[in-house]
């Protein structure tokens, strides 16, 4: 019985896509459901998806372009497995990646996180390693915000009605994890080797976004605070979101894109 799905949102990723999909094909654990969502690509990505779907039985969906959050939500709506993980279309997973994640599923945790390699197009590959253990909303490890380095219980996501925010085009993965972490309280980090190669493409949104995307992320976090206050959530959880906002505003990324503009109240 297949217990885990790998959801891959794809948009104009023809240059990297075969490497990503080959890394899934080469997994030592073979009982995996693969869901490819071609988000209205205008290059050859859709053709590549169809070729892998025909050859390896991947489930392939071609949808109108609506962004990565919609594509991930679409994948979540179409999986029937107990667990789910995500992989970006320019990333790769080590051959033991899914097997290690599923081994960790025996810990009976709603969220489990892997170590990973990080690669920029103009810099060498380097590992991002966290110590094995249990982390919380107030003790967040490096790269806690990513969805491409985690295993989730599908029912935990659905029962709590957590979705990717489709009107956010930067930081949507952080919002998704933040809402889950507020509900769950903790997640488990697996120690050992880095098993995901996460590629920071210079042409990706993080490098091409502008003031609007940064401000929208900040607005969304304040919207989340108002939601938490309205339902009488623990004040310490609300304070944690304020901490994240402060970290963002002090970051080099915000400084770079806002370029000294006074955009916040």
mmCIF file of C-alpha atoms in Angstrom:
data_model
loop_
_atom_site.group_PDB
_atom_site.id
_atom_site.type_symbol
_atom_site.label_atom_id
_atom_site.label_comp_id
_atom_site.label_asym_id
_atom_site.label_seq_id
_atom_site.Cartn_x
_atom_site.Cartn_y
_atom_site.Cartn_z
ATOM 1 C CA UNK A 1 0.000 0.000 0.000
ATOM 2 C CA UNK A 2 1.366 3.412 -0.996
ATOM 3 C CA UNK A 3 1.601 5.658 2.067
ATOM 4 C CA UNK A 4 3.362 8.798 0.814
ATOM 5 C CA UNK A 5 2.938 11.288 -2.020
ATOM 6 C CA UNK A 6 5.582 13.593 -3.454
ATOM 7 C CA UNK A 7 3.972 16.751 -4.858
ATOM 8 C CA UNK A 8 6.002 18.695 -7.423
ATOM 9 C CA UNK A 9 4.670 22.088 -8.616
ATOM 10 C CA UNK A 10 6.202 22.981 -11.975
ATOM 11 C CA UNK A 11 6.391 26.209 -13.932
ATOM 12 C CA UNK A 12 8.828 26.745 -16.806
ATOM 13 C CA UNK A 13 11.417 24.443 -15.232
ATOM 14 C CA UNK A 14 12.478 22.537 -18.352
ATOM 15 C CA UNK A 15 16.187 23.227 -17.724
ATOM 16 C CA UNK A 16 16.208 21.421 -14.342
ATOM 17 C CA UNK A 17 13.122 19.235 -14.399
ATOM 18 C CA UNK A 18 14.581 15.936 -15.616
ATOM 19 C CA UNK A 19 17.235 15.994 -12.871
ATOM 20 C CA UNK A 20 14.506 16.550 -10.287
ATOM 21 C CA UNK A 21 12.262 13.779 -11.631
ATOM 22 C CA UNK A 22 15.168 11.350 -12.062
ATOM 23 C CA UNK A 23 15.984 11.813 -8.379
ATOM 24 C CA UNK A 24 12.432 10.657 -7.603
ATOM 25 C CA UNK A 25 12.625 7.738 -10.026
ATOM 26 C CA UNK A 26 15.857 6.624 -8.310
ATOM 27 C CA UNK A 27 14.387 6.496 -4.801
ATOM 28 C CA UNK A 28 15.164 3.214 -3.039
ATOM 29 C CA UNK A 29 11.624 3.237 -1.654
ATOM 30 C CA UNK A 30 9.463 2.528 -4.683
ATOM 31 C CA UNK A 31 5.970 2.628 -3.162
ATOM 32 C CA UNK A 32 5.541 6.367 -3.738
ATOM 33 C CA UNK A 33 2.756 8.345 -5.375
ATOM 34 C CA UNK A 34 4.209 11.122 -7.552
ATOM 35 C CA UNK A 35 1.969 14.079 -8.393
ATOM 36 C CA UNK A 36 3.253 16.534 -10.999
ATOM 37 C CA UNK A 37 1.338 19.797 -11.385
ATOM 38 C CA UNK A 38 2.273 21.677 -14.552
ATOM 39 C CA UNK A 39 1.185 25.188 -13.619
ATOM 40 C CA UNK A 40 0.596 26.501 -17.134
ATOM 41 C CA UNK A 41 4.223 26.249 -18.288
ATOM 42 C CA UNK A 42 5.061 27.872 -21.620
ATOM 43 C CA UNK A 43 8.318 25.962 -22.196
ATOM 44 C CA UNK A 44 8.754 22.193 -22.600
ATOM 45 C CA UNK A 45 8.000 21.334 -18.956
ATOM 46 C CA UNK A 46 4.554 19.951 -19.745
ATOM 47 C CA UNK A 47 5.975 17.577 -22.337
ATOM 48 C CA UNK A 48 8.612 16.352 -19.874
ATOM 49 C CA UNK A 49 5.858 15.717 -17.306
ATOM 50 C CA UNK A 50 3.859 13.681 -19.806
ATOM 51 C CA UNK A 51 6.914 11.612 -20.762
ATOM 52 C CA UNK A 52 7.617 10.717 -17.119
ATOM 53 C CA UNK A 53 3.936 10.105 -16.485
ATOM 54 C CA UNK A 54 3.745 7.639 -19.352
ATOM 55 C CA UNK A 55 7.030 5.903 -18.543
ATOM 56 C CA UNK A 56 6.849 5.753 -14.740
ATOM 57 C CA UNK A 57 3.169 6.124 -13.905
ATOM 58 C CA UNK A 58 3.441 9.585 -12.366
ATOM 59 C CA UNK A 59 0.123 11.382 -12.001
ATOM 60 C CA UNK A 60 0.294 14.472 -14.213
ATOM 61 C CA UNK A 61 -2.042 17.473 -14.132
ATOM 62 C CA UNK A 62 -1.900 20.425 -16.511
ATOM 63 C CA UNK A 63 -3.625 23.467 -15.046
ATOM 64 C CA UNK A 64 -3.976 27.150 -15.864
ATOM 65 C CA UNK A 65 -1.161 29.217 -14.367
ATOM 66 C CA UNK A 66 -2.214 30.356 -10.905
ATOM 67 C CA UNK A 67 1.027 30.194 -8.945
ATOM 68 C CA UNK A 68 2.914 27.753 -6.758
ATOM 69 C CA UNK A 69 0.513 27.997 -3.798
ATOM 70 C CA UNK A 70 -2.489 27.039 -5.927
ATOM 71 C CA UNK A 71 -0.485 24.198 -7.489
ATOM 72 C CA UNK A 72 0.507 22.817 -4.076
ATOM 73 C CA UNK A 73 -3.070 23.093 -2.811
ATOM 74 C CA UNK A 74 -4.219 21.303 -5.965
ATOM 75 C CA UNK A 75 -1.764 18.508 -5.207
ATOM 76 C CA UNK A 76 -2.996 18.246 -1.619
ATOM 77 C CA UNK A 77 -6.574 18.001 -2.891
ATOM 78 C CA UNK A 78 -5.634 15.126 -5.197
ATOM 79 C CA UNK A 79 -3.579 12.929 -2.896
ATOM 80 C CA UNK A 80 -5.063 10.029 -0.949
ATOM 81 C CA UNK A 81 -1.952 8.929 0.942
ATOM 82 C CA UNK A 82 -1.315 9.093 4.669
ATOM 83 C CA UNK A 83 1.769 11.284 4.296
ATOM 84 C CA UNK A 84 2.840 13.997 1.881
ATOM 85 C CA UNK A 85 6.053 15.810 1.030
ATOM 86 C CA UNK A 86 6.899 18.482 -1.526
ATOM 87 C CA UNK A 87 9.793 18.925 -3.925
ATOM 88 C CA UNK A 88 10.497 22.017 -5.990
ATOM 89 C CA UNK A 89 11.023 21.385 -9.685
ATOM 90 C CA UNK A 90 14.683 22.474 -9.593
ATOM 91 C CA UNK A 91 15.533 20.454 -6.458
ATOM 92 C CA UNK A 92 16.796 16.903 -6.084
ATOM 93 C CA UNK A 93 16.346 14.263 -3.401
ATOM 94 C CA UNK A 94 19.010 11.732 -2.417
ATOM 95 C CA UNK A 95 18.117 8.112 -3.203
ATOM 96 C CA UNK A 96 17.379 7.353 0.463
ATOM 97 C CA UNK A 97 15.382 10.562 1.026
ATOM 98 C CA UNK A 98 11.815 9.234 1.032
ATOM 99 C CA UNK A 99 12.865 6.029 2.803
ATOM 100 C CA UNK A 100 14.427 8.055 5.641
ATOM 101 C CA UNK A 101 11.347 10.266 5.890
ATOM 102 C CA UNK A 102 9.049 7.267 6.035
ATOM 103 C CA UNK A 103 11.289 5.653 8.647
ATOM 104 C CA UNK A 104 10.810 8.774 10.721
ATOM 105 C CA UNK A 105 7.033 8.478 10.274
ATOM 106 C CA UNK A 106 7.206 5.748 12.894
ATOM 107 C CA UNK A 107 7.881 8.522 15.419
ATOM 108 C CA UNK A 108 4.172 9.373 15.002
ATOM 109 C CA UNK A 109 4.813 13.078 14.461
ATOM 110 C CA UNK A 110 2.682 15.408 12.357
ATOM 111 C CA UNK A 111 5.739 17.198 10.904
ATOM 112 C CA UNK A 112 9.245 15.799 10.344
ATOM 113 C CA UNK A 113 12.181 17.732 8.854
ATOM 114 C CA UNK A 114 15.326 16.642 6.963
ATOM 115 C CA UNK A 115 18.729 18.252 6.671
ATOM 116 C CA UNK A 116 19.570 19.483 3.183
ATOM 117 C CA UNK A 117 22.170 20.914 0.844
ATOM 118 C CA UNK A 118 21.717 24.468 -0.404
ATOM 119 C CA UNK A 119 22.992 25.556 -3.787
ATOM 120 C CA UNK A 120 23.054 28.932 -5.495
ATOM 121 C CA UNK A 121 23.728 29.234 -9.223
ATOM 122 C CA UNK A 122 26.881 31.286 -8.537
ATOM 123 C CA UNK A 123 28.195 29.542 -5.392
ATOM 124 C CA UNK A 124 29.368 26.052 -4.336
ATOM 125 C CA UNK A 125 27.008 23.551 -2.738
ATOM 126 C CA UNK A 126 26.955 23.727 1.065
ATOM 127 C CA UNK A 127 25.065 21.803 3.774
ATOM 128 C CA UNK A 128 22.415 23.309 6.062
ATOM 129 C CA UNK A 129 22.504 21.075 9.121
ATOM 130 C CA UNK A 130 20.415 21.143 12.278
ATOM 131 C CA UNK A 131 20.854 19.042 15.378
ATOM 132 C CA UNK A 132 18.450 16.141 15.736
ATOM 133 C CA UNK A 133 15.667 16.828 18.175
ATOM 134 C CA UNK A 134 12.310 18.449 18.775
ATOM 135 C CA UNK A 135 11.865 22.113 17.859
ATOM 136 C CA UNK A 136 9.071 24.535 18.656
ATOM 137 C CA UNK A 137 7.516 27.778 17.520
ATOM 138 C CA UNK A 138 9.890 29.617 19.858
ATOM 139 C CA UNK A 139 12.983 27.567 18.960
ATOM 140 C CA UNK A 140 12.991 27.480 15.178
ATOM 141 C CA UNK A 141 15.963 25.828 13.450
ATOM 142 C CA UNK A 142 17.584 26.937 10.217
ATOM 143 C CA UNK A 143 15.302 26.548 7.181
ATOM 144 C CA UNK A 144 12.272 25.741 9.346
ATOM 145 C CA UNK A 145 10.092 27.588 6.845
ATOM 146 C CA UNK A 146 10.695 25.334 3.808
ATOM 147 C CA UNK A 147 8.178 22.699 2.692
ATOM 148 C CA UNK A 148 10.637 20.850 0.417
ATOM 149 C CA UNK A 149 12.497 19.398 3.440
ATOM 150 C CA UNK A 150 9.558 17.993 5.426
ATOM 151 C CA UNK A 151 7.116 15.110 5.735
ATOM 152 C CA UNK A 152 3.559 15.916 6.817
ATOM 153 C CA UNK A 153 0.620 13.833 7.947
ATOM 154 C CA UNK A 154 -2.019 14.527 5.329
ATOM 155 C CA UNK A 155 -4.928 14.292 7.764
ATOM 156 C CA UNK A 156 -3.251 16.796 10.106
ATOM 157 C CA UNK A 157 -3.229 19.358 7.288
ATOM 158 C CA UNK A 158 -6.801 18.617 6.210
ATOM 159 C CA UNK A 159 -8.399 18.380 9.642
ATOM 160 C CA UNK A 160 -6.993 21.802 10.531
ATOM 161 C CA UNK A 161 -7.929 23.280 7.144
ATOM 162 C CA UNK A 162 -4.456 24.703 6.559
ATOM 163 C CA UNK A 163 -3.807 25.850 3.003
ATOM 164 C CA UNK A 164 -1.089 27.664 1.123
ATOM 165 C CA UNK A 165 -2.032 31.345 0.852
ATOM 166 C CA UNK A 166 -2.654 31.825 -2.863
ATOM 167 C CA UNK A 167 -2.361 35.622 -2.843
ATOM 168 C CA UNK A 168 1.194 35.509 -1.448
ATOM 169 C CA UNK A 169 3.999 35.138 -3.955
ATOM 170 C CA UNK A 170 6.904 35.198 -1.513
ATOM 171 C CA UNK A 171 7.043 33.378 1.817
ATOM 172 C CA UNK A 172 3.987 31.201 1.138
ATOM 173 C CA UNK A 173 5.815 28.132 2.445
ATOM 174 C CA UNK A 174 6.653 29.947 5.683
ATOM 175 C CA UNK A 175 2.987 30.871 6.209
ATOM 176 C CA UNK A 176 1.948 27.262 5.652
ATOM 177 C CA UNK A 177 4.482 25.914 8.150
ATOM 178 C CA UNK A 178 3.795 28.692 10.640
ATOM 179 C CA UNK A 179 0.086 27.900 10.790
ATOM 180 C CA UNK A 180 0.814 24.196 11.216
ATOM 181 C CA UNK A 181 3.418 24.889 13.902
ATOM 182 C CA UNK A 182 1.030 27.154 15.822
ATOM 183 C CA UNK A 183 -1.461 24.276 15.896
ATOM 184 C CA UNK A 184 0.977 21.430 16.508
ATOM 185 C CA UNK A 185 3.424 23.201 18.817
ATOM 186 C CA UNK A 186 6.493 21.217 17.730
ATOM 187 C CA UNK A 187 8.134 19.279 14.927
ATOM 188 C CA UNK A 188 10.959 16.754 14.820
ATOM 189 C CA UNK A 189 14.279 17.259 13.050
ATOM 190 C CA UNK A 190 15.990 14.097 11.778
ATOM 191 C CA UNK A 191 19.760 14.107 12.226
ATOM 192 C CA UNK A 192 22.312 12.672 9.857
ATOM 193 C CA UNK A 193 23.215 13.391 6.258
ATOM 194 C CA UNK A 194 21.658 16.111 4.133
ATOM 195 C CA UNK A 195 19.212 14.391 1.768
ATOM 196 C CA UNK A 196 17.734 17.269 -0.254
ATOM 197 C CA UNK A 197 19.603 19.531 -2.671
ATOM 198 C CA UNK A 198 17.686 22.807 -2.646
ATOM 199 C CA UNK A 199 18.635 25.006 -5.583
ATOM 200 C CA UNK A 200 18.266 28.790 -5.308
ATOM 201 C CA UNK A 201 17.738 29.761 -8.909
ATOM 202 C CA UNK A 202 18.778 33.331 -9.661
ATOM 203 C CA UNK A 203 15.715 33.606 -11.921
ATOM 204 C CA UNK A 204 13.329 32.540 -9.166
ATOM 205 C CA UNK A 205 10.821 34.867 -7.521
ATOM 206 C CA UNK A 206 13.043 35.425 -4.480
ATOM 207 C CA UNK A 207 15.552 37.123 -6.759
ATOM 208 C CA UNK A 208 13.085 38.901 -9.055
ATOM 209 C CA UNK A 209 10.455 40.073 -6.567
ATOM 210 C CA UNK A 210 9.908 43.703 -5.689
ATOM 211 C CA UNK A 211 8.456 45.900 -2.981
ATOM 212 C CA UNK A 212 4.906 44.575 -3.428
ATOM 213 C CA UNK A 213 5.829 40.952 -2.649
ATOM 214 C CA UNK A 214 7.766 41.946 0.471
ATOM 215 C CA UNK A 215 4.959 44.153 1.773
ATOM 216 C CA UNK A 216 2.352 41.474 1.045
ATOM 217 C CA UNK A 217 4.297 38.942 3.114
ATOM 218 C CA UNK A 218 4.398 41.402 6.005
ATOM 219 C CA UNK A 219 0.666 42.112 5.645
ATOM 220 C CA UNK A 220 -0.143 38.396 5.635
ATOM 221 C CA UNK A 221 1.710 37.856 8.905
ATOM 222 C CA UNK A 222 -0.292 40.681 10.482
ATOM 223 C CA UNK A 223 -3.488 39.113 9.125
ATOM 224 C CA UNK A 224 -2.460 35.878 10.813
ATOM 225 C CA UNK A 225 -1.950 37.732 14.109
ATOM 226 C CA UNK A 226 -5.463 39.149 13.870
ATOM 227 C CA UNK A 227 -6.845 35.639 13.220
ATOM 228 C CA UNK A 228 -5.013 34.300 16.272
ATOM 229 C CA UNK A 229 -6.285 37.158 18.451
ATOM 230 C CA UNK A 230 -9.864 36.652 17.226
ATOM 231 C CA UNK A 231 -9.872 33.017 18.275
ATOM 232 C CA UNK A 232 -8.232 33.766 21.633
ATOM 233 C CA UNK A 233 -4.953 32.017 20.871
ATOM 234 C CA UNK A 234 -2.142 31.817 23.449
ATOM 235 C CA UNK A 235 -0.315 35.164 23.661
ATOM 236 C CA UNK A 236 3.069 33.464 23.395
ATOM 237 C CA UNK A 237 2.127 32.171 19.934
ATOM 238 C CA UNK A 238 1.152 35.672 18.862
ATOM 239 C CA UNK A 239 4.432 37.011 20.220
ATOM 240 C CA UNK A 240 6.296 34.413 18.144
ATOM 241 C CA UNK A 241 4.691 35.771 14.956
ATOM 242 C CA UNK A 242 5.715 39.296 15.994
ATOM 243 C CA UNK A 243 9.265 37.969 16.418
ATOM 244 C CA UNK A 244 9.228 36.582 12.890
ATOM 245 C CA UNK A 245 8.014 39.926 11.517
ATOM 246 C CA UNK A 246 10.843 41.702 13.350
ATOM 247 C CA UNK A 247 13.382 39.219 11.961
ATOM 248 C CA UNK A 248 12.106 39.846 8.435
ATOM 249 C CA UNK A 249 12.264 43.617 8.763
ATOM 250 C CA UNK A 250 15.844 43.402 10.047
ATOM 251 C CA UNK A 251 16.959 41.049 7.275
ATOM 252 C CA UNK A 252 19.232 41.891 4.368
ATOM 253 C CA UNK A 253 16.586 40.576 1.987
ATOM 254 C CA UNK A 254 14.018 43.135 3.121
ATOM 255 C CA UNK A 255 16.654 45.865 3.161
ATOM 256 C CA UNK A 256 17.668 44.995 -0.402
ATOM 257 C CA UNK A 257 14.164 45.062 -1.849
ATOM 258 C CA UNK A 258 12.769 47.976 0.130
ATOM 259 C CA UNK A 259 15.925 50.050 -0.477
ATOM 260 C CA UNK A 260 15.363 52.327 2.486
ATOM 261 C CA UNK A 261 11.637 52.920 1.857
ATOM 262 C CA UNK A 262 9.506 53.418 4.966
ATOM 263 C CA UNK A 263 6.749 50.960 4.016
ATOM 264 C CA UNK A 264 5.501 49.865 7.445
ATOM 265 C CA UNK A 265 3.384 51.541 10.088
#
